[in-house]
Amino acid sequence: MNTINNLLNAASFAAKYHTGQTRKGERGEPYINHPLEVANLIANVGGIDDIDILMAAILHDTVEDCGVTRDEIASLFGETVASYVLEVTDDKSLPKAERKRLQIEHAPHLSTGAKIVKLADKISNITDITNSPPADWTIERRREYVEWGSSVVAGLRGVNAKLEAHFDSLVTRARSAVEQAA
Ligand code: ZN
């Protein structure tokens, strides 16, 4: 049974592994801002206090981006957290377009915990693309990203009405920001 102490351990673990990584937006924010924001959205927009889900949110990019293994997460933080993290980890041996297609295809089949993490992840990423777009992204690329994120989220619905409503108002704002920049 994970506790708030384990949650802080996970935050510290993720901060250590994301050291030196930055977000791709023009502000170049430290990467750790992102998993912390994902966990914060789940807790404070979604009203969810399941510690395993919050820990998975904090750790969700450590396997995909930091070379941490599933076994390492399982032994430190438990099987439930490890399985949520694995469910939201892309197979990086596949080409990017295929990974993006598979996210849409897999979304409806994820566990509820993994759906919540993925929904908050999409909120965080689309917020960043809207508020701090990467300097080298074209308008078209931003537009495609928002529409792809919406397609993934279509398969995640039914897990948390507050996060879904937050996503919907964000997408409205993101689309108009893209059109204004075009
Ligand atoms: Zn993420």
Coordinates of C-alpha atoms and ligand atoms in Angstrom, one line a residue:
M1 CA 0.0 0.0 0.0
N2 CA 1.6 3.2 -1.1
T3 CA 1.5 6.3 1.1
I4 CA 2.2 10.0 0.7
N5 CA 5.8 9.2 1.6
N6 CA 6.1 6.9 -1.4
L7 CA 4.5 9.6 -3.5
L8 CA 7.3 12.0 -2.5
N9 CA 9.9 9.3 -3.2
A10 CA 8.4 8.9 -6.7
A11 CA 8.6 12.7 -7.2
S12 CA 12.3 12.7 -6.1
F13 CA 13.1 9.7 -8.3
A14 CA 11.5 11.3 -11.4
A15 CA 13.3 14.6 -10.7
K16 CA 16.6 12.8 -10.5
Y17 CA 16.0 10.9 -13.8
H18 CA 14.7 13.9 -15.7
T19 CA 17.7 16.0 -14.7
G20 CA 19.0 18.0 -17.6
Q21 CA 16.0 17.4 -19.8
T22 CA 13.8 20.3 -20.9
R23 CA 10.4 20.7 -22.4
K24 CA 10.4 21.4 -26.2
G25 CA 8.6 24.8 -25.9
E26 CA 10.3 28.1 -26.5
R27 CA 10.5 28.7 -22.7
G28 CA 12.6 25.5 -22.3
E29 CA 11.1 24.7 -19.0
P30 CA 12.6 21.9 -16.9
Y31 CA 11.1 18.6 -17.9
I32 CA 10.0 17.7 -14.4
N33 CA 7.4 20.5 -14.5
H34 CA 5.4 18.2 -16.9
P35 CA 4.9 15.1 -14.8
L36 CA 4.3 17.2 -11.7
E37 CA 1.6 19.1 -13.7
V38 CA 0.0 15.8 -14.8
A39 CA -0.2 14.6 -11.2
N40 CA -1.5 18.0 -10.1
L41 CA -4.2 18.0 -12.7
I42 CA -5.4 14.6 -11.6
A43 CA -5.5 15.6 -8.0
N44 CA -6.8 19.1 -8.2
V45 CA -8.9 19.2 -11.3
G46 CA -9.9 15.6 -11.4
G47 CA -10.4 15.4 -7.6
I48 CA -8.7 12.0 -7.6
D49 CA -6.7 10.9 -4.5
D50 CA -5.6 7.4 -5.5
I51 CA -1.9 7.4 -4.7
D52 CA -1.0 4.7 -7.2
I53 CA -2.5 6.8 -10.0
L54 CA -0.7 10.0 -8.8
M55 CA 2.6 8.1 -8.5
A56 CA 2.1 6.7 -12.0
A57 CA 1.5 10.3 -13.2
I58 CA 4.8 11.5 -11.7
L59 CA 6.7 8.5 -13.1
H60 CA 4.9 8.2 -16.5
D61 CA 7.7 9.4 -18.7
T62 CA 10.7 7.8 -16.9
V63 CA 10.6 4.5 -18.8
E64 CA 10.0 6.1 -22.2
D65 CA 12.5 9.0 -21.8
C66 CA 15.0 8.1 -19.1
G67 CA 15.8 4.4 -19.6
V68 CA 14.2 3.3 -16.3
T69 CA 12.9 -0.3 -16.4
R70 CA 9.5 -1.6 -15.5
D71 CA 11.1 -3.9 -12.9
E72 CA 12.8 -1.0 -11.3
I73 CA 9.5 0.8 -10.9
A74 CA 7.8 -2.4 -9.7
S75 CA 10.4 -3.1 -7.1
L76 CA 10.5 0.5 -5.7
F77 CA 6.8 1.5 -6.1
G78 CA 4.8 -1.6 -6.6
E79 CA 3.2 -3.6 -9.5
T80 CA 0.1 -1.4 -9.9
V81 CA 2.2 1.7 -10.5
A82 CA 4.5 -0.1 -12.8
S83 CA 1.7 -1.5 -14.9
Y84 CA 0.0 2.0 -15.3
V85 CA 3.4 3.4 -16.4
L86 CA 3.9 0.6 -18.9
E87 CA 0.4 1.1 -20.3
V88 CA 1.2 4.8 -21.1
T89 CA 4.7 4.1 -22.4
D90 CA 5.2 4.1 -26.2
D91 CA 7.3 1.4 -27.9
K92 CA 10.2 3.5 -29.1
S93 CA 11.4 0.8 -31.5
L94 CA 8.5 1.8 -33.7
P95 CA 8.4 4.7 -36.1
K96 CA 6.9 7.9 -34.7
A97 CA 3.8 7.8 -37.0
E98 CA 3.1 4.3 -36.0
R99 CA 3.4 5.1 -32.3
K100 CA 1.0 8.0 -32.7
R101 CA -1.5 5.7 -34.5
L102 CA -1.2 3.1 -31.8
Q103 CA -2.0 5.6 -29.1
I104 CA -5.4 6.2 -30.7
E105 CA -6.0 2.5 -31.2
H106 CA -4.9 1.5 -27.6
A107 CA -6.7 4.3 -25.7
P108 CA -10.1 2.6 -25.3
H109 CA -8.4 -0.6 -24.0
L110 CA -6.3 1.0 -21.2
S111 CA -7.1 0.4 -17.5
T112 CA -9.0 3.3 -15.8
G113 CA -5.9 4.4 -14.0
A114 CA -3.8 4.6 -17.2
K115 CA -6.7 6.4 -19.0
I116 CA -6.6 9.1 -16.3
V117 CA -2.8 9.5 -16.5
K118 CA -3.0 9.7 -20.3
L119 CA -5.9 12.2 -20.3
A120 CA -4.0 14.5 -17.9
D121 CA -0.8 14.0 -20.0
K122 CA -2.7 15.2 -23.1
I123 CA -4.0 18.2 -21.2
S124 CA -0.5 19.1 -20.1
N125 CA 1.0 18.7 -23.6
I126 CA -1.6 20.6 -25.4
T127 CA -1.5 23.4 -22.8
D128 CA 2.3 23.6 -23.4
I129 CA 1.9 23.6 -27.2
T130 CA -0.6 26.4 -26.8
N131 CA 1.2 28.6 -24.3
S132 CA 4.8 27.9 -25.2
P133 CA 4.9 26.5 -28.8
P134 CA 8.3 25.0 -29.9
A135 CA 10.1 27.6 -31.9
D136 CA 10.6 25.3 -34.9
W137 CA 7.0 24.0 -35.1
T138 CA 4.8 25.2 -38.0
I139 CA 1.2 26.2 -37.5
E140 CA 0.2 23.0 -39.4
R141 CA 2.2 20.9 -37.0
R142 CA 0.6 22.6 -34.0
R143 CA -2.9 22.1 -35.6
E144 CA -2.1 18.4 -36.3
Y145 CA -0.9 17.9 -32.7
V146 CA -4.1 19.3 -31.2
E147 CA -6.3 17.2 -33.5
W148 CA -4.2 14.0 -32.8
G149 CA -4.5 14.6 -29.0
S150 CA -8.3 15.0 -29.4
S151 CA -8.4 11.6 -31.3
V152 CA -6.5 9.9 -28.5
V153 CA -8.8 11.5 -25.8
A154 CA -11.9 10.4 -27.7
G155 CA -10.9 6.8 -26.6
L156 CA -10.3 7.8 -23.0
R157 CA -13.7 9.3 -22.2
G158 CA -15.9 8.2 -19.3
V159 CA -13.2 8.1 -16.6
N160 CA -13.4 11.6 -15.1
A161 CA -15.9 14.3 -16.1
K162 CA -13.9 17.2 -14.7
L163 CA -10.7 16.3 -16.5
E164 CA -12.7 15.8 -19.7
A165 CA -14.4 19.2 -19.4
H166 CA -11.1 20.8 -18.8
F167 CA -9.7 19.1 -21.9
D168 CA -12.6 20.3 -24.0
S169 CA -12.3 23.9 -23.0
L170 CA -8.5 23.7 -23.6
V171 CA -9.0 22.3 -27.1
T172 CA -11.3 25.2 -27.9
R173 CA -8.7 27.6 -26.7
A174 CA -5.9 25.7 -28.5
R175 CA -7.7 25.7 -31.8
S176 CA -8.4 29.4 -31.7
A177 CA -4.8 30.1 -30.7
V178 CA -3.6 28.1 -33.8
E179 CA -6.1 29.9 -36.1
Q180 CA -5.0 33.3 -34.7
A181 CA -1.3 32.5 -35.3
A182 CA -2.1 31.3 -38.9
Ligands
ZN1 ZN 4.1 13.0 -20.6

